[in-house]
Tab-separated table of N, CA and C in Angstrom:
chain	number	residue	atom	x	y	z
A	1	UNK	N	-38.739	101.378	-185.896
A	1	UNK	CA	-39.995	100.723	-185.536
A	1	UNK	C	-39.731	99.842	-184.312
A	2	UNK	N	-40.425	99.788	-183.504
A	2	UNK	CA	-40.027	99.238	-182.304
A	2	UNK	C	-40.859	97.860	-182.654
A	3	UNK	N	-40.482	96.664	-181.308
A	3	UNK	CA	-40.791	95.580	-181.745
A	3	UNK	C	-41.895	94.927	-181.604
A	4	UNK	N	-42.720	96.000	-180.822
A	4	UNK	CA	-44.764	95.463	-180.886
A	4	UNK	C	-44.592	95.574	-182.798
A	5	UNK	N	-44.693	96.477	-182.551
A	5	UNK	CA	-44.987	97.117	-184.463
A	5	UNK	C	-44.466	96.140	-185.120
A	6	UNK	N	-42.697	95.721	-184.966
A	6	UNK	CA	-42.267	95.100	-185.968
A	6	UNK	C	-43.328	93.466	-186.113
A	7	UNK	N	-43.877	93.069	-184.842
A	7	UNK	CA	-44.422	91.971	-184.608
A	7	UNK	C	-45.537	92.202	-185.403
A	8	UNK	N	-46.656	93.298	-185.402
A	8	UNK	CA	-47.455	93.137	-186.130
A	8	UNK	C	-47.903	93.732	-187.309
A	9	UNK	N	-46.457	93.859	-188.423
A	9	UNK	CA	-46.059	94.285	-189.605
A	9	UNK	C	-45.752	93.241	-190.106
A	10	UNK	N	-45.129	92.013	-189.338
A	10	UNK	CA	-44.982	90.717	-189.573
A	10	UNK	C	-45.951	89.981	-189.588
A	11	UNK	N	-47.243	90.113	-188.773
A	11	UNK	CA	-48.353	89.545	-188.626
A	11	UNK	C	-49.079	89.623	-189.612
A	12	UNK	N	-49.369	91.052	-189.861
A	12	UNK	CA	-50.272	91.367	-191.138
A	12	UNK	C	-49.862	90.833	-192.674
A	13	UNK	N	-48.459	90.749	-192.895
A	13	UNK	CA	-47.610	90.373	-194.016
A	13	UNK	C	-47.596	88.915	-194.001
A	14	UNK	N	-47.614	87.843	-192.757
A	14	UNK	CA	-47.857	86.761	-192.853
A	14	UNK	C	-49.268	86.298	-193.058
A	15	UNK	N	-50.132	87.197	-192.884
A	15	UNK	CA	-51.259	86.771	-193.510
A	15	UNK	C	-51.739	87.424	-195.110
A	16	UNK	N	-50.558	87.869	-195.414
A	16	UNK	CA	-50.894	88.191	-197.304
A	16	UNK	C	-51.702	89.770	-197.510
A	17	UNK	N	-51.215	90.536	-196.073
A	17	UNK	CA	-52.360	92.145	-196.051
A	17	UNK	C	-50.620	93.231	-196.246
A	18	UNK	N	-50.663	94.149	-197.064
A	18	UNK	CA	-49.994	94.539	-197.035
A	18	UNK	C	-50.087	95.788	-195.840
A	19	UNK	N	-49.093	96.411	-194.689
A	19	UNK	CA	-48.896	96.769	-193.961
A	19	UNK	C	-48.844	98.166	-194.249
A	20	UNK	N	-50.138	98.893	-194.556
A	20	UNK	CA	-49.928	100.084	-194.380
A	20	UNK	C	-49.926	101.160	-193.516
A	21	UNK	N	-49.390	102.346	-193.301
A	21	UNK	CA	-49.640	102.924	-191.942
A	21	UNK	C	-50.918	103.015	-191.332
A	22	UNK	N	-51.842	103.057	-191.889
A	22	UNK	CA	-53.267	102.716	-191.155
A	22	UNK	C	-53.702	101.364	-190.749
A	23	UNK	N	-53.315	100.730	-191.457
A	23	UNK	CA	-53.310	98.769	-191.119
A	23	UNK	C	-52.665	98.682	-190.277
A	24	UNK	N	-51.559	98.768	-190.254
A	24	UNK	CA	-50.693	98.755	-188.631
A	24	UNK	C	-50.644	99.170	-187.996
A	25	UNK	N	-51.325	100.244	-187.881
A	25	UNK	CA	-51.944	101.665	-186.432
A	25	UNK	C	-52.802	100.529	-185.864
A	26	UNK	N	-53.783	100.341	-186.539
A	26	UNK	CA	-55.156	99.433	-186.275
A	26	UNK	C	-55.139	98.119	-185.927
A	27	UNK	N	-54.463	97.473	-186.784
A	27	UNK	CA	-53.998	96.157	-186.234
A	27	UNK	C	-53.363	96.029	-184.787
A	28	UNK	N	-52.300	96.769	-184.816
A	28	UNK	CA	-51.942	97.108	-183.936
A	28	UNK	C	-52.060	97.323	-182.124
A	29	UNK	N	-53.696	98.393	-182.238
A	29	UNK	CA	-54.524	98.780	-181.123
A	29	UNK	C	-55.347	97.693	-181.182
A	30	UNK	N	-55.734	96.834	-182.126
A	30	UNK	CA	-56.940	95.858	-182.348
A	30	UNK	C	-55.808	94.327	-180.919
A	31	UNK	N	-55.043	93.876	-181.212
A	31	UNK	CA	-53.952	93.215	-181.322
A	31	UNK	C	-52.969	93.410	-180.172
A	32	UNK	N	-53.389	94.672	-179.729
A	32	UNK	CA	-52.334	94.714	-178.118
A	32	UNK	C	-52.979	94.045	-176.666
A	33	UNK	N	-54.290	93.445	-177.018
A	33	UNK	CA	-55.152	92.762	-175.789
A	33	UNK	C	-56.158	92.212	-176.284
A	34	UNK	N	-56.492	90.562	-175.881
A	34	UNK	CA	-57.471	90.295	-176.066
A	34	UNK	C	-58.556	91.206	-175.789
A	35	UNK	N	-59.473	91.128	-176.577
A	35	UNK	CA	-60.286	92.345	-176.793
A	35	UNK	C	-61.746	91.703	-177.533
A	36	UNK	N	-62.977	92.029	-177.386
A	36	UNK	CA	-64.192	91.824	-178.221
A	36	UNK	C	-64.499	92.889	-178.278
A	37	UNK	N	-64.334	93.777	-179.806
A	37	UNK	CA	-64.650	95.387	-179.778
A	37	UNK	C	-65.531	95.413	-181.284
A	38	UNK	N	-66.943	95.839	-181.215
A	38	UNK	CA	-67.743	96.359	-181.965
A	38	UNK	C	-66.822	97.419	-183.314
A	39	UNK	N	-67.178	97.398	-184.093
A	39	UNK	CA	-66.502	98.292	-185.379
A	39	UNK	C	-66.787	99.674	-184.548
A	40	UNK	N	-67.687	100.075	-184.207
A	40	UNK	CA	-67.756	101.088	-183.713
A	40	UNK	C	-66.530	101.731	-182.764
A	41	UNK	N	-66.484	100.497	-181.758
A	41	UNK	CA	-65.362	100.401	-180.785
A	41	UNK	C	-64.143	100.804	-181.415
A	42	UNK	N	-63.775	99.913	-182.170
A	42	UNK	CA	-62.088	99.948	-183.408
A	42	UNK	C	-62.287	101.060	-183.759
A	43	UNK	N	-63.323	102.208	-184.520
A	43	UNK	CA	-63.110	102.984	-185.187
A	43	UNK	C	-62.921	104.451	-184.080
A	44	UNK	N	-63.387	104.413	-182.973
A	44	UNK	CA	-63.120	105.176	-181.881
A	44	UNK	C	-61.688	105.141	-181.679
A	45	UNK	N	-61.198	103.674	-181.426
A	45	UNK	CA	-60.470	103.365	-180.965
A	45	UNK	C	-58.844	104.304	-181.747
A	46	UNK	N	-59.616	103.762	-183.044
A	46	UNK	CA	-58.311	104.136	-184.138
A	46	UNK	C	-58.585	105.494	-184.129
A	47	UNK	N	-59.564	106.485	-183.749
A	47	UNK	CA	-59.785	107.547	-184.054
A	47	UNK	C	-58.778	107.753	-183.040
A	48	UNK	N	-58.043	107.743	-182.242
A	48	UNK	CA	-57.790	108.453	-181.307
A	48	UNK	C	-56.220	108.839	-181.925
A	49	UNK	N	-55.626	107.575	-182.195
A	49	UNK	CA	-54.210	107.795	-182.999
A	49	UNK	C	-54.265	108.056	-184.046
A	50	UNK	N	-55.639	108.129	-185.094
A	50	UNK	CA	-55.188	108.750	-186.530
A	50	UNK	C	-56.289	109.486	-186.621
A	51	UNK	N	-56.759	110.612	-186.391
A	51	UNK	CA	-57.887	110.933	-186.241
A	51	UNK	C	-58.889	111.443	-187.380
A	52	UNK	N	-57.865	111.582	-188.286
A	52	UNK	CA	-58.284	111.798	-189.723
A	52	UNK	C	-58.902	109.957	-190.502
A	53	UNK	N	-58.548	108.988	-190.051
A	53	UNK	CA	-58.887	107.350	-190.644
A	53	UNK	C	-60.629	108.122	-190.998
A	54	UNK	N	-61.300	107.144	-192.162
A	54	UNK	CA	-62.371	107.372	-192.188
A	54	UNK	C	-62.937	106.194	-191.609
A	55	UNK	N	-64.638	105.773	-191.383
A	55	UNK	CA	-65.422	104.701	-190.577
A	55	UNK	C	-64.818	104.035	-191.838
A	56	UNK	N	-64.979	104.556	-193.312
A	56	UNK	CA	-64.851	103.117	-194.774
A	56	UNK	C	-63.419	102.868	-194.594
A	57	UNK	N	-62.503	103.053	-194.280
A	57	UNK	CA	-61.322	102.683	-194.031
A	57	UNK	C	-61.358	101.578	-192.790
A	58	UNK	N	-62.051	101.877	-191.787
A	58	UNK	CA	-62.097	101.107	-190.781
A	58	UNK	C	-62.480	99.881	-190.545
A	59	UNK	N	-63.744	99.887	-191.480
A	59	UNK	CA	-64.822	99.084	-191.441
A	59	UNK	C	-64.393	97.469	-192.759
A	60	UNK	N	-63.403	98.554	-193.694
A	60	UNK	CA	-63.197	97.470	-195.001
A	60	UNK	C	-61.845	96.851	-194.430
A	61	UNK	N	-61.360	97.648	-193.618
A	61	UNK	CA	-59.711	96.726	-193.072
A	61	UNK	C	-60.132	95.910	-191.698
A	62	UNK	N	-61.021	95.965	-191.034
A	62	UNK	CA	-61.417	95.161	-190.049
A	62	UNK	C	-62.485	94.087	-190.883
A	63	UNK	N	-62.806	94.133	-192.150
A	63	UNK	CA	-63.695	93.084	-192.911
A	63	UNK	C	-62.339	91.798	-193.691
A	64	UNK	N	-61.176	92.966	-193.912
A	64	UNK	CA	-60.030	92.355	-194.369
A	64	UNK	C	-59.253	91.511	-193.385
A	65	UNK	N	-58.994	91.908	-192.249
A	65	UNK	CA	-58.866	91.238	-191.286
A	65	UNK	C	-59.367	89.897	-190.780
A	66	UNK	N	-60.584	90.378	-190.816
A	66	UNK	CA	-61.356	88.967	-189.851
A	66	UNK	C	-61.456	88.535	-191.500
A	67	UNK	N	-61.367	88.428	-192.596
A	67	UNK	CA	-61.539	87.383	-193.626
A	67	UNK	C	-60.469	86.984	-194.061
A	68	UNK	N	-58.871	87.312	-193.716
A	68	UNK	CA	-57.986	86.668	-193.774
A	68	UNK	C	-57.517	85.897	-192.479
A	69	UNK	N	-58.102	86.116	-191.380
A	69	UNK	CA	-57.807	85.309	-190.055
A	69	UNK	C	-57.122	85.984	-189.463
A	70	UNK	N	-56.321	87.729	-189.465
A	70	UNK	CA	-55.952	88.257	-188.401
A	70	UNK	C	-57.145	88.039	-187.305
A	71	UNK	N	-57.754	88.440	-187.344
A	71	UNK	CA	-58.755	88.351	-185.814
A	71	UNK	C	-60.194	87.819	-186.117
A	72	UNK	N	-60.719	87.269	-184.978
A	72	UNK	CA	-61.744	86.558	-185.232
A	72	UNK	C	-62.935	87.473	-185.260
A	73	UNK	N	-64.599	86.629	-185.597
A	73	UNK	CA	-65.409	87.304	-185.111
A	73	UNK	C	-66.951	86.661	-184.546
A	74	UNK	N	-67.309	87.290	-183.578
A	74	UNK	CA	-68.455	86.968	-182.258
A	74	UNK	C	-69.682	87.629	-182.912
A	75	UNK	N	-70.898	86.552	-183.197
A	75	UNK	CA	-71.918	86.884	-183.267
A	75	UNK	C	-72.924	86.504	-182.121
A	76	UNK	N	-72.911	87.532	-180.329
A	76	UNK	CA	-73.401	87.200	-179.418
A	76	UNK	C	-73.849	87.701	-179.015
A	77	UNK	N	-74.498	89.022	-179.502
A	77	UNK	CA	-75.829	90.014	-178.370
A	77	UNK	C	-76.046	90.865	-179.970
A	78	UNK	N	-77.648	90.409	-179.863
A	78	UNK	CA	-78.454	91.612	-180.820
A	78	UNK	C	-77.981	91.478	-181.833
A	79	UNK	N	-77.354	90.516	-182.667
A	79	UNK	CA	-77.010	90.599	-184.265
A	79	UNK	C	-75.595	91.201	-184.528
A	80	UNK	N	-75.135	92.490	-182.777
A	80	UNK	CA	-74.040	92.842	-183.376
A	80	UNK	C	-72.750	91.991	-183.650
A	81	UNK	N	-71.656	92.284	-184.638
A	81	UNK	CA	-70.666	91.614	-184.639
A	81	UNK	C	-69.529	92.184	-183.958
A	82	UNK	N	-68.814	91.675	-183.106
A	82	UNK	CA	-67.279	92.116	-182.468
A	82	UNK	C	-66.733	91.089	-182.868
A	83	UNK	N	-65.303	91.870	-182.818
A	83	UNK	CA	-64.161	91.164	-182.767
A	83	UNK	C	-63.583	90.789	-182.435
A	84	UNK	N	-62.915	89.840	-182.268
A	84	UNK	CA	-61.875	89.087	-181.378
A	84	UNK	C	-60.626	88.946	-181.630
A	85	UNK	N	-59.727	89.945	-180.794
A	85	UNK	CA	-58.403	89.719	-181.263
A	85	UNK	C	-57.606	88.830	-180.555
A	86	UNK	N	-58.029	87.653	-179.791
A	86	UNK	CA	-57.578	86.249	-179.453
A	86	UNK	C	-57.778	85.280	-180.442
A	87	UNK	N	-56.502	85.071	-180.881
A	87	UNK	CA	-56.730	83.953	-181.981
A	87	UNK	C	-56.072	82.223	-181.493
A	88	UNK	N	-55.898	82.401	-179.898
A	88	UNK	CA	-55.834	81.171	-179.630
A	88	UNK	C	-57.034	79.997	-179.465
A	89	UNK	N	-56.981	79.138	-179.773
A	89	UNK	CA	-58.442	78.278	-179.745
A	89	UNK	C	-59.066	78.456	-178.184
A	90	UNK	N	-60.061	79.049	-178.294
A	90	UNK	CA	-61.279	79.474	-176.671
A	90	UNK	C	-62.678	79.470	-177.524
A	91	UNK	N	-63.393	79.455	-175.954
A	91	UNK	CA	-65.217	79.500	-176.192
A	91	UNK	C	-65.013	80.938	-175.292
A	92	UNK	N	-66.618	81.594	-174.881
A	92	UNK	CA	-66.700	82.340	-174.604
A	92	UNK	C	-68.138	82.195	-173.458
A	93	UNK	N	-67.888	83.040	-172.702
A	93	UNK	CA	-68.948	83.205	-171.467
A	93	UNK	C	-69.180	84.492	-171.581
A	94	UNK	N	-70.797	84.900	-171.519
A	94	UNK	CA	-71.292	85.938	-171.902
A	94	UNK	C	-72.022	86.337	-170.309
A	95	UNK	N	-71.537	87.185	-169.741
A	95	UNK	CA	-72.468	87.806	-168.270
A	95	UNK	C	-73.565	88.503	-169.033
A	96	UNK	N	-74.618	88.027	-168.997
A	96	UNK	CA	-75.627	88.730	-169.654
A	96	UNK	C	-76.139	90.348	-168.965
A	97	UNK	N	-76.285	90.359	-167.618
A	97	UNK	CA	-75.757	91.572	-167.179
A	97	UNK	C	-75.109	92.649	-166.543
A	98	UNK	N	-74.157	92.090	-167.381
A	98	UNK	CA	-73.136	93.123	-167.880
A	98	UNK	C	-72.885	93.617	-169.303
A	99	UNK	N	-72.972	92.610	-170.274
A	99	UNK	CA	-72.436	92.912	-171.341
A	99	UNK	C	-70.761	91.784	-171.560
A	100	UNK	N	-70.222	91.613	-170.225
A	100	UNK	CA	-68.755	91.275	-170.417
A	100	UNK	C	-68.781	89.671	-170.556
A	101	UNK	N	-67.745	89.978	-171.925
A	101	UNK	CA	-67.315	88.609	-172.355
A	101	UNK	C	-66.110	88.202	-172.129
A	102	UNK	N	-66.105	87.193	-171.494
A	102	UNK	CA	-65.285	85.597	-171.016
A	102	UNK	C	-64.444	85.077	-171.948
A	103	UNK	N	-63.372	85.082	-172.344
A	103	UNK	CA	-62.366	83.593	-172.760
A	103	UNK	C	-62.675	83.061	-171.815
A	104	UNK	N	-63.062	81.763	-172.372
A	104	UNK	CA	-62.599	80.329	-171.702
A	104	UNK	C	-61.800	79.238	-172.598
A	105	UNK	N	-61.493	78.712	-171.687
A	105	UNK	CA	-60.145	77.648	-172.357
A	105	UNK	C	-60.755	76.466	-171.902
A	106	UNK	N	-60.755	75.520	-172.872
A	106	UNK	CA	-60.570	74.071	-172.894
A	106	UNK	C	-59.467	73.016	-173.157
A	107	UNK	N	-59.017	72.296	-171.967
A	107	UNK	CA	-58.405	71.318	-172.695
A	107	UNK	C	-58.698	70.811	-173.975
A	108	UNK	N	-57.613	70.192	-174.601
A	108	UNK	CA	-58.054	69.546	-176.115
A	108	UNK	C	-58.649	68.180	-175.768
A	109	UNK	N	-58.618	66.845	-174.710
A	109	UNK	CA	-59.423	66.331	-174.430
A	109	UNK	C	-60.788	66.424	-174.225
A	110	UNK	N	-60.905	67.734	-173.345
A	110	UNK	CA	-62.368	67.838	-173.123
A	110	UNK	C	-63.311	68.369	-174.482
A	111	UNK	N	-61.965	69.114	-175.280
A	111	UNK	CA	-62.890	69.997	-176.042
A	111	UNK	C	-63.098	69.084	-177.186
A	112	UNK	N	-62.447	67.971	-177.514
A	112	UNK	CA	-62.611	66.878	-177.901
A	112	UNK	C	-63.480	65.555	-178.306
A	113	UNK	N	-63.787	65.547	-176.695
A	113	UNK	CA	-64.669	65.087	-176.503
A	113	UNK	C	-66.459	65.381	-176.485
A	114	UNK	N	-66.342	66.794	-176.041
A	114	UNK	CA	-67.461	67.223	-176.349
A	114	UNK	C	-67.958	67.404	-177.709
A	115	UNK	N	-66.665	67.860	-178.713
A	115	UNK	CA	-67.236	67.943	-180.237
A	115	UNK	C	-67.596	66.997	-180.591
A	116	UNK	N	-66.957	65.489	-180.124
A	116	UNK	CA	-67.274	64.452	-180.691
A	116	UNK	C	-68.505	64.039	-180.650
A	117	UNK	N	-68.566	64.261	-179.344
A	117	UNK	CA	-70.612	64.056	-178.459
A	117	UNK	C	-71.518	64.916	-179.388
A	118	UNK	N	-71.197	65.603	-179.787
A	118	UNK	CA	-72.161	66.501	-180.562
A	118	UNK	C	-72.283	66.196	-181.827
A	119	UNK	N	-71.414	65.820	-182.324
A	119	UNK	CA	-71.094	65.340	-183.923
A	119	UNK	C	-72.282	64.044	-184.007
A	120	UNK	N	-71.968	63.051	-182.840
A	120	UNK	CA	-72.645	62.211	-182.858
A	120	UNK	C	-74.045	61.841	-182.727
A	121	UNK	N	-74.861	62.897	-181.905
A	121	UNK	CA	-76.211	63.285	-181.825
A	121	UNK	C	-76.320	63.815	-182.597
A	122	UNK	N	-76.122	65.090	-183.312
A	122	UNK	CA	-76.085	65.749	-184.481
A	122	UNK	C	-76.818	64.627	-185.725
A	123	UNK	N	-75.394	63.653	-185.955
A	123	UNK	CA	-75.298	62.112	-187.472
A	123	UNK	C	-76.403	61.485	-186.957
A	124	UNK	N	-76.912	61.096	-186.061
A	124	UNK	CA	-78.126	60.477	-185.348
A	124	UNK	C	-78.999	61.277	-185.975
A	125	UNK	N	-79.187	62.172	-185.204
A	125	UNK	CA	-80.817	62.641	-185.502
A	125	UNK	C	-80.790	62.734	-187.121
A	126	UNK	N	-79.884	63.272	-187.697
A	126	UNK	CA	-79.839	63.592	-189.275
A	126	UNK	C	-79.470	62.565	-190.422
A	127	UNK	N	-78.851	61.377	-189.764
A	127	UNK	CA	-78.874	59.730	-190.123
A	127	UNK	C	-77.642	60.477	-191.564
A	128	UNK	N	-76.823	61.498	-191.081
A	128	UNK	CA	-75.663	61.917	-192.242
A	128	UNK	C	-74.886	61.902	-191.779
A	129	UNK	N	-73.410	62.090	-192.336
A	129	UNK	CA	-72.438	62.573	-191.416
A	129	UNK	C	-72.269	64.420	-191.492
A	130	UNK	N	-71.713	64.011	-190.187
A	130	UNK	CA	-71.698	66.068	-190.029
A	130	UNK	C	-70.353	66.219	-190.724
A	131	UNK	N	-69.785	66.931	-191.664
A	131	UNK	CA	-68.041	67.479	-191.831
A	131	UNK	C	-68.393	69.234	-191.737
A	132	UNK	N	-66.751	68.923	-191.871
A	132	UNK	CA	-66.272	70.165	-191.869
A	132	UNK	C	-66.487	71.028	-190.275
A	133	UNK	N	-66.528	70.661	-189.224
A	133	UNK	CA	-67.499	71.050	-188.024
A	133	UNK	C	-66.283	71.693	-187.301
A	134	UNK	N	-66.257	72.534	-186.373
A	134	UNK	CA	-65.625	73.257	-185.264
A	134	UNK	C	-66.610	73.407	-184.041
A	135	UNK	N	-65.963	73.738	-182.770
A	135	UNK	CA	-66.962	73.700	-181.659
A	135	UNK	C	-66.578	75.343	-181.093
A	136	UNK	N	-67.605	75.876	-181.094
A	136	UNK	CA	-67.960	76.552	-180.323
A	136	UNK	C	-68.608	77.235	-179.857
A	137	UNK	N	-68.181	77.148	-178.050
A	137	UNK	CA	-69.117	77.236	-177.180
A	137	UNK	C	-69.267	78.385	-176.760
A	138	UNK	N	-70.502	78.785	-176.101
A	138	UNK	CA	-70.944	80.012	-175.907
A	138	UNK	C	-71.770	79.821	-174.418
A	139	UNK	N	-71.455	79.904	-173.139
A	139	UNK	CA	-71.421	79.716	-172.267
A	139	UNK	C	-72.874	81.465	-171.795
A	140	UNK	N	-73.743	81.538	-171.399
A	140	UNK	CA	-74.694	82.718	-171.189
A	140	UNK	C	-74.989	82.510	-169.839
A	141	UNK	N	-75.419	83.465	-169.248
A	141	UNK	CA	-75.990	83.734	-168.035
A	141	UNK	C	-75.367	84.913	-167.135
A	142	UNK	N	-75.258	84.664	-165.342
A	142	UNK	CA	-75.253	86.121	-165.070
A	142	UNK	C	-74.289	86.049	-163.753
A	143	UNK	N	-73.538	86.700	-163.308
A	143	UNK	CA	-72.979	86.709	-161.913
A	143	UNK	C	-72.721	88.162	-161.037
């Protein structure tokens, strides 16, 4: 096994998924580039190296995935969901036409600060405190 693979046989196993040859085909192609890819996308994708995988194979290990925290997921055009196989902390910029989505990176000051600003208008208007909160941003428009 060479050492992409061994990396994300280790990946999948550190998150409690056992590593089967279709989990690690997939993980794998999901996991070699930041990427925002529709199930549709992944299941193309995986079609190509296993071509026999079914969509219910695809669809329940990319549900297993993004609900154990291998990869994230983007609810940002039309209801659909993609995935995100950047799991470093980013927001996202959406070219509306195009379709193409943006990592963006924030300092932890700024990004900081802005959650805080928000938290705080948020407890204002709602006279509660906000918990449990994360920020993120979703940057839209066109270039």
């Amino acid at each position: 096994m060479d050492a992409n693979y061994q990396k994300t046989k280790e990946t999948l196993e550190a998150y409690g998924i056992r590593p089967t040859s279709q989990r690690l085909e997939m993980a794998h192609l999901i996991l070699s580039a930041n990427q925002h890819l529709t199930a549709e996308d992944v299941f193309h994708l995986v079609n190509t190296h296993f071509p026999h995988a079914s969509r219910a194979t695809v669809f329940n290990n990319l549900k297993l995935f993004s609900e154990k925290g291998v990869i994230g997921t983007l609810d940002l055009k039309n209801g659909i969901t993609l995935y995100d196989s950047n799991l470093d902390r980013h927001h996202h910029a959406l070219n509306e036409a195009t379709g193409e989505i943006i990592d963006v990176y924030l300092d932890a000051e700024t990004e900081s600060k802005v959650h805080s600003l928000m938290k705080q208008e948020l407890e204002t208007k709602l006279g509660k405190n906000w918990k449990n909160s994360k920020l993120l941003i979703t940057l839209k428009g066109e270039c």
